[in-house]
Amino acid sequence: MGLAHQALSQEDVRSLKGDRGIGHVRYSTVGTSSAENAQPVVMSTNFGDIALAHNGEIVNAGRLREDLKKKGWAFATTSDSEIIIRLLANDIADTGDPARSIRNVMSLMNGSYSITLMVDDRVFAVRDPYGIRPLCIGRTKEGFAAASESVVFDTLGGEFMRDVEPGELVEILPGEVKSINTGLARGRAHCMFEWVYIARADSCLDGRLVYDVRRKIGRRLAIEQPVDVDVVVPVPDSGRSHSMGYAEQSGIPYSEGLMKNRYVERTFIMPEQTDRSTSVMLKLNPLKSVIKDKRIALVDDSIVRGTTMRKIVQLVRNAGAKEVHVRIGSPPIRTPCYFGIDMKTRDQFAATGRTVDQIAEMLTADSLGYISVEGLVEAIGHSANDLCLGCLTGEYPLPVEGEKIRFQKKLDSFT
Amino acid sequence: MGLAHQALSQEDVRSLKGDRGIGHVRYSTVGTSSAENAQPVVMSTNFGDIALAHNGEIVNAGRLREDLKKKGWAFATTSDSEIIIRLLANDIADTGDPARSIRNVMSLMNGSYSITLMVDDRVFAVRDPYGIRPLCIGRTKEGFAAASESVVFDTLGGEFMRDVEPGELVEILPGEVKSINTGLARGRAHCMFEWVYIARADSCLDGRLVYDVRRKIGRRLAIEQPVDVDVVVPVPDSGRSHSMGYAEQSGIPYSEGLMKNRYVERTFIMPEQTDRSTSVMLKLNPLKSVIKDKRIALVDDSIVRGTTMRKIVQLVRNAGAKEVHVRIGSPPIRTPCYFGIDMKTRDQFAATGRTVDQIAEMLTADSLGYISVEGLVEAIGHSANDLCLGCLTGEYPLPVEGEKIRFQKKLDSFT
Amino acid sequence: MGLAHQALSQEDVRSLKGDRGIGHVRYSTVGTSSAENAQPVVMSTNFGDIALAHNGEIVNAGRLREDLKKKGWAFATTSDSEIIIRLLANDIADTGDPARSIRNVMSLMNGSYSITLMVDDRVFAVRDPYGIRPLCIGRTKEGFAAASESVVFDTLGGEFMRDVEPGELVEILPGEVKSINTGLARGRAHCMFEWVYIARADSCLDGRLVYDVRRKIGRRLAIEQPVDVDVVVPVPDSGRSHSMGYAEQSGIPYSEGLMKNRYVERTFIMPEQTDRSTSVMLKLNPLKSVIKDKRIALVDDSIVRGTTMRKIVQLVRNAGAKEVHVRIGSPPIRTPCYFGIDMKTRDQFAATGRTVDQIAEMLTADSLGYISVEGLVEAIGHSANDLCLGCLTGEYPLPVEGEKIRFQKKLDSFT
Amino acid sequence: MGLAHQALSQEDVRSLKGDRGIGHVRYSTVGTSSAENAQPVVMSTNFGDIALAHNGEIVNAGRLREDLKKKGWAFATTSDSEIIIRLLANDIADTGDPARSIRNVMSLMNGSYSITLMVDDRVFAVRDPYGIRPLCIGRTKEGFAAASESVVFDTLGGEFMRDVEPGELVEILPGEVKSINTGLARGRAHCMFEWVYIARADSCLDGRLVYDVRRKIGRRLAIEQPVDVDVVVPVPDSGRSHSMGYAEQSGIPYSEGLMKNRYVERTFIMPEQTDRSTSVMLKLNPLKSVIKDKRIALVDDSIVRGTTMRKIVQLVRNAGAKEVHVRIGSPPIRTPCYFGIDMKTRDQFAATGRTVDQIAEMLTADSLGYISVEGLVEAIGHSANDLCLGCLTGEYPLPVEGEKIRFQKKLDSFT
């Protein structure tokens, strides 16, 4: 529990033996945040221990769990990972072949999953059939590794090799990374929100450096949603790269007008709504010399609930801004995410049931401009068909109960 | 982890809701001592949560686990309890009847087990077919309860009702305790060591008050193993009741000649051999005015390894005793216990491969006398056939691989 | 904070360097129980660090502190020890001689004090002019040491040498213990409560083994306060030695009729009155086979508030005793202690404003008998003039504001 | 110990009573980092408790302590604050007037000190005679407050009122802030490093917004130390404002080319040299798309040891930079700070005994340019005489043993 350096002491790390392993840094989206749901989950089987770490969300996990309970299974945790490990152990008992059984269990799971796992001393990494969540492989002096973001390899003094393909299973071996075709690939549906907000700016995901994408989003936003202001001010740290692109394209001066308190963590991480809103004042401080008597373009990556942005607009206005115009590096989020981002209900979104003007009014902003879906897609540089835009369009790459599925035909052609 | 008042704060206890539950205070004999093996174990099933707490030891647990792993099961813990819960969940999926399924799972388990469990909101308690470990039921103002020792009810201001019978399953209901005959009873084989050492002196187990049994043991020991000494000195606290009986019968004055340091806990609880022996000096202090120039009968309940007793004999001798005679309230322990006491290998016992005289020599005692098996049995007051004397005789009530089974014929007549 | 083994880890102890030192295990009677008042107190001076640990109570500490504050002193703690160290540092600045300055500071302090202290690398131990609290010196393989109770040397595998005399200052040197006559000795006034209750039974204080004193008290009590009962039952653990003496003298059988829960600590240690009374039921359990239908002599060392004894009497009666007679190994406590025992106000005592019969009624006992002051003094074996009996007689060896002083003349002759 | 939110729980804060108080967030420069040196220090005196929190460093503290020890004082801590409180208590015993005594103690202290203190229920704040460390007063809905940085009032939803003047003593009263002239003012010598590095960018110190000063430093640096490069890259977060000024002035594009790991804290805070250097790689990651094949101007606020900057230069070079030019927003630091910054010895500085070219070589940079002292002074906007530039020039505003003092004459005219 807690940040990695709190959960694992230097001594803990030093006491680790062996030459392979898996680990997980997670913020919980499914299953309660408790020690029993910490990852990796490890279970003992006839083929040795199986350990598994999972990023993403299995849409049909609840269904799978209920079906298995009806068969008489008892579950020790509420995590998807226990389901996966136990299905896997069951299947290996038949096949005797971990790789084949991983493929068999993948065919039962509907959802997003970038998984690293060990079966006894064998290390695997696997990405879901649409590649919704990122997963890549790299090389360090000590050997090969798989990770969600490429910056890991930079930090370790190693280098990024390539992304794991959708539906691809790889085995990390001492001298090589072996690719295993599962035959389950279903095209691409990379989550656009990784580039917009989640990933670190210096990561490269599916061929696109996050920083470059954000800067291009900013430039495109300046073209689509121009505004006559004196200064472009980013919401730190999430809106910084977008803002720079906006300033470059528009020629309007860029200036850091909101200072972050060094010792308060990112809003998204806090567990409860209350904490999120009340902490804005503690976290950001306006620079009057930048803001006072100026017309401001305030740039951020996205608006979910809108409560934080509303407070920031008021903060800027109270600091003496003449006008506050909000520009956002993603289109309005209107529909839930079922694939790993903690946005589960429609009624939480600022954009639900509001026009852009109404959202601007709610934010108390003088104007509000979102990038278009087309603009975002172009900035990312993948075809719209290769992205998951479910939270923007309400059309999802995978069947989700009660939601629309997109390009049904394409799916058929895959089967 | 830790003592109950360390593991559970006042706040933890106050925050508990509901009107029923189970708990467990355990010192681990099978499975490593770690948080994952803490009890009760709770798992989620199609019939609600199943929670289970287990005192005793399933002899065929390893076999059961391996068989289940071969079928493709993966285990989250190394505890017997996970095996039992999951077998139970599987069986209830067939029968739909928790009580019947508990009986079915009991028929698969060979060993000693006093178990309390909840299936959803139903509370059960069950004792193994030989009643090896104790289990009893009582009543408090709040309702009924089951526990290993009757003192629990005294402490709660309630009263002891009766022992659970061997092979009996009871369900604790709001207004009654319902008895369910499993048809699995196989006679009695109560562990003699509960009366000799484990249970609290003020507990009443299977109709015998522990204190009375210990005092009778002491009296019988004085008859079987008389000695001409000036004073009877108990090894505190384990030998106190036996000593009083010895002094009463022999007419020799009783005197506390070894003082316990108030803040050091009982030897048996410490996890490693090293700690056990080095801590004797810290824990006991001889009273020279009692011991000096006297002939001493030093009385304790039992000798397992003999290392502690050897140190105590030397302590007493160094305090100026003229003679030190050791008298022990149980016969020599020569064979392992497979039913819940942490004595697993023959080579650890002082009595292995030694005559009584040789043990006395090893202890550096002037003489050594054990009570006979017959004497012990008489003091307990149950028939020898109704006790488990496996660690004394090497004949066990249940089949254990590589060990002799006792009264095979009797078993047949039960079937 | 906490017990020694909680406050100091094995690592902490191993990391200690050097060949001399002082330590303190304390339960706070003056000053709040907080980390800042933990002992030893260490302060840095022109003569190196001074460290000081103090058992006892300085009656005029408040006066000294106020006087010093008026002179402009500021105090970091509420402990007497800070006052003593700082007076000492001031005095050494004049004398340049730690021993002489210790003597000078002693002459300012009125009260009980057994003190160990270090001035730079010199180790001293000093006992107040009346020797109220115990202090003794002993020898181990590693060298010499001073301690409150002689059992310390037993536990360390060393041996007791002698008591420190009232008003004596000793310096612990590598090869010897040097005695320094302060000229401040004022006779003896050893606290009788050390023998009755506080000290461990196996300690020898001022020439009297505590166990022997308690046994003699029991015998004398049997003569002074006989009773026709079936069995003598001790209140464990405090009344055990007294009870044995009572049983021996009277010829009435001795039996342990109250069992202690192993994991609950001694009443006196709990910080608040509420906890003290409510925990009796959790801590003691009556043995019905010993008590039922019997006439009981219940023996304990002393009665302070009487609330605990009242609960025990009721516990015994509820267990079926026909009669419950209470016998107490000290006379009624009626007046406060100003010298280190936490009994500060008259209105807390069971004996305040009650006859013995009224106390018996309050305890719900069939009869109550205390040992006489003469009997106690005889059992201890020192002259009454050499004991502090202040809490029994209301006459104190030292001047205390608002209280009577005893043998004024004798004091004069000392001056 | 630890960050404020670790040391003080929500409950701790909620449990505070009363309507006034002082607190301290400190990183220790004098005295070891231990609980006993945590601030505020509180001591009990004849005038009530005195509590004191101190930012800065008393140059003659060691001398004062030794003098007082010679007089017989004993010290409980190694902190300057204990000295100050106790001198104060002594003085109030004479004057009976806290304000006058604060003035008297100030006259004994040589060094930098911004102090908040309480004498019983009176709250004072005082700044040293040169105003070396910052101190200001502000107003919130609840009342008045003093703090080191003005952002505190922003965060509390209040407003900055004014700086406390050098040598000024203020008393915070319920309805007003009362100014008391101590007559000790000696001119101004504000630490330039507060604007360059220490203070938050959104603080306003002695009339200058830190952010504006840093931006002006960047512009001036671009004029003094131009370079022909493709992009200006800041060292985050310390060099960001300086970089923006540099980019604006030079017209060279600004780009964030080094990404900070979100969960690693600022170098300066880590306690040991080893940790400082090894953690650079973990904390910063180069953005290849910004850096590769480019000529880079790397801008930071200052160079102390140079070890971190050397690693960053190599990081940037390894990321493919064609050229790496380092530009620094302060002149070379060559002499120690005695007034509160942890730079105590000459041999630690990169600039000691090296020409600028030699430093560049040590850093493995293609070129290195520092701002001039004149340029820095101009950017700050105070007269050089009103700043402490001791670490740059080796001339200090106050007498320090073994160091040169500046403008001796001016000092005389003050006296």
PDB file of N, CA and C in Angstrom, chain A residues 3 5 151 154-155 198-202 209 211-212 215 240 244 254-256 259-263 265-266 269 281-282 285 287 289-290, chain D residues 3 5 151 154-155 198-202 209 211-212 215 240 244 254-256 259 261-263 265-266 269 281-282 285 287 289-290:
ATOM      1  N   LEU A   3       2.935   4.598  -2.094  1.00  0.00           N
ATOM      2  CA  LEU A   3       3.893   4.720  -3.195  1.00  0.00           C
ATOM      3  C   LEU A   3       4.944   3.626  -3.082  1.00  0.00           C
ATOM      4  N   HIS A   5       8.136   3.568  -3.064  1.00  0.00           N
ATOM      5  CA  HIS A   5       9.252   3.694  -2.122  1.00  0.00           C
ATOM      6  C   HIS A   5       8.773   3.616  -0.666  1.00  0.00           C
ATOM      7  N   VAL A 151       9.484   4.962 -20.743  1.00  0.00           N
ATOM      8  CA  VAL A 151      10.407   5.700 -19.869  1.00  0.00           C
ATOM      9  C   VAL A 151      11.086   4.788 -18.862  1.00  0.00           C
ATOM     10  N   ASP A 154      14.452   4.024 -20.063  1.00  0.00           N
ATOM     11  CA  ASP A 154      15.353   5.184 -19.923  1.00  0.00           C
ATOM     12  C   ASP A 154      15.861   5.260 -18.493  1.00  0.00           C
ATOM     13  N   THR A 155      14.946   5.159 -17.540  1.00  0.00           N
ATOM     14  CA  THR A 155      15.319   5.287 -16.136  1.00  0.00           C
ATOM     15  C   THR A 155      16.294   4.200 -15.722  1.00  0.00           C
ATOM     16  N   ILE A 198      -2.642  10.371 -19.341  1.00  0.00           N
ATOM     17  CA  ILE A 198      -2.111   9.399 -18.392  1.00  0.00           C
ATOM     18  C   ILE A 198      -0.601   9.207 -18.481  1.00  0.00           C
ATOM     19  N   ALA A 199      -0.103   8.948 -19.675  1.00  0.00           N
ATOM     20  CA  ALA A 199       1.307   8.560 -19.812  1.00  0.00           C
ATOM     21  C   ALA A 199       2.226   9.738 -19.507  1.00  0.00           C
ATOM     22  N   ARG A 200       3.443   9.432 -19.155  1.00  0.00           N
ATOM     23  CA  ARG A 200       4.423  10.492 -18.962  1.00  0.00           C
ATOM     24  C   ARG A 200       4.806  11.066 -20.308  1.00  0.00           C
ATOM     25  N   ALA A 201       5.082  12.368 -20.367  1.00  0.00           N
ATOM     26  CA  ALA A 201       5.347  13.059 -21.626  1.00  0.00           C
ATOM     27  C   ALA A 201       6.521  12.454 -22.365  1.00  0.00           C
ATOM     28  N   ASP A 202       7.468  11.879 -21.646  1.00  0.00           N
ATOM     29  CA  ASP A 202       8.647  11.341 -22.305  1.00  0.00           C
ATOM     30  C   ASP A 202       8.511   9.868 -22.664  1.00  0.00           C
ATOM     31  N   LEU A 209       5.613   9.634 -29.620  1.00  0.00           N
ATOM     32  CA  LEU A 209       6.123  10.233 -28.383  1.00  0.00           C
ATOM     33  C   LEU A 209       5.004  11.081 -27.778  1.00  0.00           C
ATOM     34  N   TYR A 211       4.944  13.516 -25.678  1.00  0.00           N
ATOM     35  CA  TYR A 211       5.201  14.955 -25.686  1.00  0.00           C
ATOM     36  C   TYR A 211       4.868  15.568 -27.045  1.00  0.00           C
ATOM     37  N   ASP A 212       5.291  14.887 -28.120  1.00  0.00           N
ATOM     38  CA  ASP A 212       5.014  15.404 -29.466  1.00  0.00           C
ATOM     39  C   ASP A 212       3.520  15.443 -29.744  1.00  0.00           C
ATOM     40  N   ARG A 215       2.000  18.395 -27.891  1.00  0.00           N
ATOM     41  CA  ARG A 215       2.362  19.670 -28.542  1.00  0.00           C
ATOM     42  C   ARG A 215       1.547  19.856 -29.821  1.00  0.00           C
ATOM     43  N   ARG A 240       0.790  21.516 -19.585  1.00  0.00           N
ATOM     44  CA  ARG A 240       1.982  22.259 -20.014  1.00  0.00           C
ATOM     45  C   ARG A 240       2.359  22.021 -21.478  1.00  0.00           C
ATOM     46  N   MET A 244       2.224  24.806 -24.659  1.00  0.00           N
ATOM     47  CA  MET A 244       3.354  25.257 -25.456  1.00  0.00           C
ATOM     48  C   MET A 244       3.025  25.192 -26.941  1.00  0.00           C
ATOM     49  N   TYR A 254       3.752  32.635 -23.974  1.00  0.00           N
ATOM     50  CA  TYR A 254       3.475  31.545 -23.035  1.00  0.00           C
ATOM     51  C   TYR A 254       4.017  31.945 -21.683  1.00  0.00           C
ATOM     52  N   SER A 255       3.272  31.754 -20.651  1.00  0.00           N
ATOM     53  CA  SER A 255       3.788  32.116 -19.335  1.00  0.00           C
ATOM     54  C   SER A 255       3.190  31.227 -18.250  1.00  0.00           C
ATOM     55  N   GLU A 256       4.056  30.813 -17.343  1.00  0.00           N
ATOM     56  CA  GLU A 256       3.572  29.997 -16.231  1.00  0.00           C
ATOM     57  C   GLU A 256       2.901  30.924 -15.220  1.00  0.00           C
ATOM     58  N   MET A 259       1.401  28.473  -9.987  1.00  0.00           N
ATOM     59  CA  MET A 259       2.503  27.744  -9.373  1.00  0.00           C
ATOM     60  C   MET A 259       1.951  26.580  -8.565  1.00  0.00           C
ATOM     61  N   LYS A 260       2.623  25.445  -8.700  1.00  0.00           N
ATOM     62  CA  LYS A 260       2.216  24.268  -7.926  1.00  0.00           C
ATOM     63  C   LYS A 260       2.954  24.219  -6.606  1.00  0.00           C
ATOM     64  N   ASN A 261       2.238  23.892  -5.565  1.00  0.00           N
ATOM     65  CA  ASN A 261       2.884  23.596  -4.301  1.00  0.00           C
ATOM     66  C   ASN A 261       3.647  22.296  -4.474  1.00  0.00           C
ATOM     67  N   ARG A 262       4.929  22.329  -4.115  1.00  0.00           N
ATOM     68  CA  ARG A 262       5.775  21.161  -4.386  1.00  0.00           C
ATOM     69  C   ARG A 262       5.328  19.886  -3.696  1.00  0.00           C
ATOM     70  N   TYR A 263       4.678  20.014  -2.574  1.00  0.00           N
ATOM     71  CA  TYR A 263       4.468  18.821  -1.755  1.00  0.00           C
ATOM     72  C   TYR A 263       3.053  18.277  -1.754  1.00  0.00           C
ATOM     73  N   GLU A 265       0.275  16.115  -4.097  1.00  0.00           N
ATOM     74  CA  GLU A 265       0.263  15.207  -5.246  1.00  0.00           C
ATOM     75  C   GLU A 265      -0.892  15.497  -6.229  1.00  0.00           C
ATOM     76  N   ARG A 266      -0.851  14.838  -7.390  1.00  0.00           N
ATOM     77  CA  ARG A 266      -1.792  15.055  -8.472  1.00  0.00           C
ATOM     78  C   ARG A 266      -3.233  14.716  -8.093  1.00  0.00           C
ATOM     79  N   ILE A 269      -5.214  11.247  -8.165  1.00  0.00           N
ATOM     80  CA  ILE A 269      -4.850  10.158  -7.277  1.00  0.00           C
ATOM     81  C   ILE A 269      -5.662  10.138  -5.987  1.00  0.00           C
ATOM     82  N   MET A 281      -7.044  24.822  -3.969  1.00  0.00           N
ATOM     83  CA  MET A 281      -6.467  26.048  -3.426  1.00  0.00           C
ATOM     84  C   MET A 281      -5.099  25.790  -2.791  1.00  0.00           C
ATOM     85  N   LEU A 282      -4.958  24.626  -2.194  1.00  0.00           N
ATOM     86  CA  LEU A 282      -3.679  24.302  -1.556  1.00  0.00           C
ATOM     87  C   LEU A 282      -2.616  24.005  -2.588  1.00  0.00           C
ATOM     88  N   ASN A 285      -1.221  28.284  -6.994  1.00  0.00           N
ATOM     89  CA  ASN A 285      -1.198  29.671  -6.560  1.00  0.00           C
ATOM     90  C   ASN A 285      -0.989  30.542  -7.803  1.00  0.00           C
ATOM     91  N   LEU A 287       0.095  33.634 -10.152  1.00  0.00           N
ATOM     92  CA  LEU A 287       1.148  34.648 -10.187  1.00  0.00           C
ATOM     93  C   LEU A 287       0.544  35.953 -10.671  1.00  0.00           C
ATOM     94  N   SER A 289       1.653  38.868 -11.223  1.00  0.00           N
ATOM     95  CA  SER A 289       2.371  39.658 -12.226  1.00  0.00           C
ATOM     96  C   SER A 289       2.131  39.122 -13.631  1.00  0.00           C
ATOM     97  N   VAL A 290       1.786  37.852 -13.743  1.00  0.00           N
ATOM     98  CA  VAL A 290       1.505  37.269 -15.060  1.00  0.00           C
ATOM     99  C   VAL A 290       0.049  37.495 -15.461  1.00  0.00           C
TER     100      VAL A 290
ATOM    101  N   LEU D   3       7.957  15.214   6.270  1.00  0.00           N
ATOM    102  CA  LEU D   3       7.156  16.313   5.738  1.00  0.00           C
ATOM    103  C   LEU D   3       6.009  16.625   6.696  1.00  0.00           C
ATOM    104  N   HIS D   5       2.844  16.890   6.402  1.00  0.00           N
ATOM    105  CA  HIS D   5       1.644  16.040   6.427  1.00  0.00           C
ATOM    106  C   HIS D   5       1.950  14.645   6.959  1.00  0.00           C
ATOM    107  N   VAL D 151       3.560  33.418  -0.133  1.00  0.00           N
ATOM    108  CA  VAL D 151       2.600  32.454  -0.682  1.00  0.00           C
ATOM    109  C   VAL D 151       1.739  31.811   0.392  1.00  0.00           C
ATOM    110  N   ASP D 154      -1.515  33.448   0.396  1.00  0.00           N
ATOM    111  CA  ASP D 154      -2.328  33.055  -0.768  1.00  0.00           C
ATOM    112  C   ASP D 154      -2.993  31.716  -0.487  1.00  0.00           C
ATOM    113  N   THR D 155      -2.193  30.772  -0.022  1.00  0.00           N
ATOM    114  CA  THR D 155      -2.705  29.418   0.216  1.00  0.00           C
ATOM    115  C   THR D 155      -3.809  29.417   1.260  1.00  0.00           C
ATOM    116  N   ILE D 198      15.846  29.497  -3.560  1.00  0.00           N
ATOM    117  CA  ILE D 198      15.134  28.919  -2.425  1.00  0.00           C
ATOM    118  C   ILE D 198      13.636  29.180  -2.425  1.00  0.00           C
ATOM    119  N   ALA D 199      13.243  30.430  -2.601  1.00  0.00           N
ATOM    120  CA  ALA D 199      11.831  30.785  -2.423  1.00  0.00           C
ATOM    121  C   ALA D 199      10.977  30.237  -3.559  1.00  0.00           C
ATOM    122  N   ARG D 200       9.692  30.101  -3.281  1.00  0.00           N
ATOM    123  CA  ARG D 200       8.783  29.688  -4.347  1.00  0.00           C
ATOM    124  C   ARG D 200       8.620  30.841  -5.323  1.00  0.00           C
ATOM    125  N   ALA D 201       8.468  30.511  -6.612  1.00  0.00           N
ATOM    126  CA  ALA D 201       8.407  31.532  -7.657  1.00  0.00           C
ATOM    127  C   ALA D 201       7.276  32.516  -7.427  1.00  0.00           C
ATOM    128  N   ASP D 202       6.220  32.082  -6.764  1.00  0.00           N
ATOM    129  CA  ASP D 202       5.066  32.964  -6.580  1.00  0.00           C
ATOM    130  C   ASP D 202       5.125  33.731  -5.263  1.00  0.00           C
ATOM    131  N   LEU D 209       8.757  40.152  -6.716  1.00  0.00           N
ATOM    132  CA  LEU D 209       8.170  38.843  -6.990  1.00  0.00           C
ATOM    133  C   LEU D 209       9.275  37.934  -7.505  1.00  0.00           C
ATOM    134  N   TYR D 211       9.291  35.203  -9.211  1.00  0.00           N
ATOM    135  CA  TYR D 211       9.148  34.813 -10.608  1.00  0.00           C
ATOM    136  C   TYR D 211       9.678  35.904 -11.546  1.00  0.00           C
ATOM    137  N   ASP D 212       9.336  37.131 -11.245  1.00  0.00           N
ATOM    138  CA  ASP D 212       9.792  38.240 -12.091  1.00  0.00           C
ATOM    139  C   ASP D 212      11.307  38.360 -12.047  1.00  0.00           C
ATOM    140  N   ARG D 215      12.850  35.634 -14.173  1.00  0.00           N
ATOM    141  CA  ARG D 215      12.670  35.890 -15.599  1.00  0.00           C
ATOM    142  C   ARG D 215      13.639  36.990 -16.059  1.00  0.00           C
ATOM    143  N   ARG D 240      13.366  26.705 -14.605  1.00  0.00           N
ATOM    144  CA  ARG D 240      12.296  26.976 -15.562  1.00  0.00           C
ATOM    145  C   ARG D 240      12.070  28.465 -15.807  1.00  0.00           C
ATOM    146  N   MET D 244      12.799  30.653 -19.372  1.00  0.00           N
ATOM    147  CA  MET D 244      11.795  31.381 -20.153  1.00  0.00           C
ATOM    148  C   MET D 244      12.286  32.780 -20.474  1.00  0.00           C
ATOM    149  N   TYR D 254      11.832  27.794 -26.792  1.00  0.00           N
ATOM    150  CA  TYR D 254      11.919  27.201 -25.454  1.00  0.00           C
ATOM    151  C   TYR D 254      11.254  25.838 -25.511  1.00  0.00           C
ATOM    152  N   SER D 255      11.871  24.845 -24.944  1.00  0.00           N
ATOM    153  CA  SER D 255      11.228  23.538 -24.966  1.00  0.00           C
ATOM    154  C   SER D 255      11.636  22.733 -23.746  1.00  0.00           C
ATOM    155  N   GLU D 256      10.645  22.056 -23.180  1.00  0.00           N
ATOM    156  CA  GLU D 256      10.937  21.203 -22.025  1.00  0.00           C
ATOM    157  C   GLU D 256      11.568  19.925 -22.554  1.00  0.00           C
ATOM    158  N   MET D 259      12.276  15.557 -18.511  1.00  0.00           N
ATOM    159  CA  MET D 259      11.052  15.285 -17.767  1.00  0.00           C
ATOM    160  C   MET D 259      11.409  14.820 -16.365  1.00  0.00           C
ATOM    161  N   ASN D 261      10.572  12.811 -12.985  1.00  0.00           N
ATOM    162  CA  ASN D 261       9.776  11.746 -12.410  1.00  0.00           C
ATOM    163  C   ASN D 261       8.923  12.357 -11.301  1.00  0.00           C
ATOM    164  N   ARG D 262       7.622  12.115 -11.381  1.00  0.00           N
ATOM    165  CA  ARG D 262       6.717  12.786 -10.446  1.00  0.00           C
ATOM    166  C   ARG D 262       6.996  12.472  -8.982  1.00  0.00           C
ATOM    167  N   TYR D 263       7.524  11.312  -8.705  1.00  0.00           N
ATOM    168  CA  TYR D 263       7.522  10.873  -7.310  1.00  0.00           C
ATOM    169  C   TYR D 263       8.883  10.917  -6.627  1.00  0.00           C
ATOM    170  N   GLU D 265      11.735  13.566  -4.931  1.00  0.00           N
ATOM    171  CA  GLU D 265      11.796  14.932  -4.382  1.00  0.00           C
ATOM    172  C   GLU D 265      13.068  15.677  -4.803  1.00  0.00           C
ATOM    173  N   ARG D 266      13.122  16.964  -4.528  1.00  0.00           N
ATOM    174  CA  ARG D 266      14.191  17.850  -4.944  1.00  0.00           C
ATOM    175  C   ARG D 266      15.541  17.447  -4.342  1.00  0.00           C
ATOM    176  N   ILE D 269      17.242  18.373  -0.846  1.00  0.00           N
ATOM    177  CA  ILE D 269      16.677  17.892   0.408  1.00  0.00           C
ATOM    178  C   ILE D 269      17.315  16.591   0.890  1.00  0.00           C
ATOM    179  N   MET D 281      19.656  10.226 -12.361  1.00  0.00           N
ATOM    180  CA  MET D 281      19.124   9.407 -13.446  1.00  0.00           C
ATOM    181  C   MET D 281      17.688   8.983 -13.173  1.00  0.00           C
ATOM    182  N   LEU D 282      17.373   8.767 -11.920  1.00  0.00           N
ATOM    183  CA  LEU D 282      16.023   8.358 -11.581  1.00  0.00           C
ATOM    184  C   LEU D 282      15.044   9.511 -11.705  1.00  0.00           C
ATOM    185  N   ASN D 285      14.505  12.550 -17.205  1.00  0.00           N
ATOM    186  CA  ASN D 285      14.553  11.732 -18.403  1.00  0.00           C
ATOM    187  C   ASN D 285      14.565  12.675 -19.607  1.00  0.00           C
ATOM    188  N   LEU D 287      13.998  14.078 -23.343  1.00  0.00           N
ATOM    189  CA  LEU D 287      13.043  13.880 -24.426  1.00  0.00           C
ATOM    190  C   LEU D 287      13.808  13.890 -25.732  1.00  0.00           C
ATOM    191  N   SER D 289      13.014  13.642 -28.815  1.00  0.00           N
ATOM    192  CA  SER D 289      12.486  14.415 -29.934  1.00  0.00           C
ATOM    193  C   SER D 289      12.833  15.893 -29.805  1.00  0.00           C
ATOM    194  N   VAL D 290      13.078  16.354 -28.592  1.00  0.00           N
ATOM    195  CA  VAL D 290      13.466  17.753 -28.383  1.00  0.00           C
ATOM    196  C   VAL D 290      14.978  17.928 -28.534  1.00  0.00           C
TER     197      VAL D 290
END
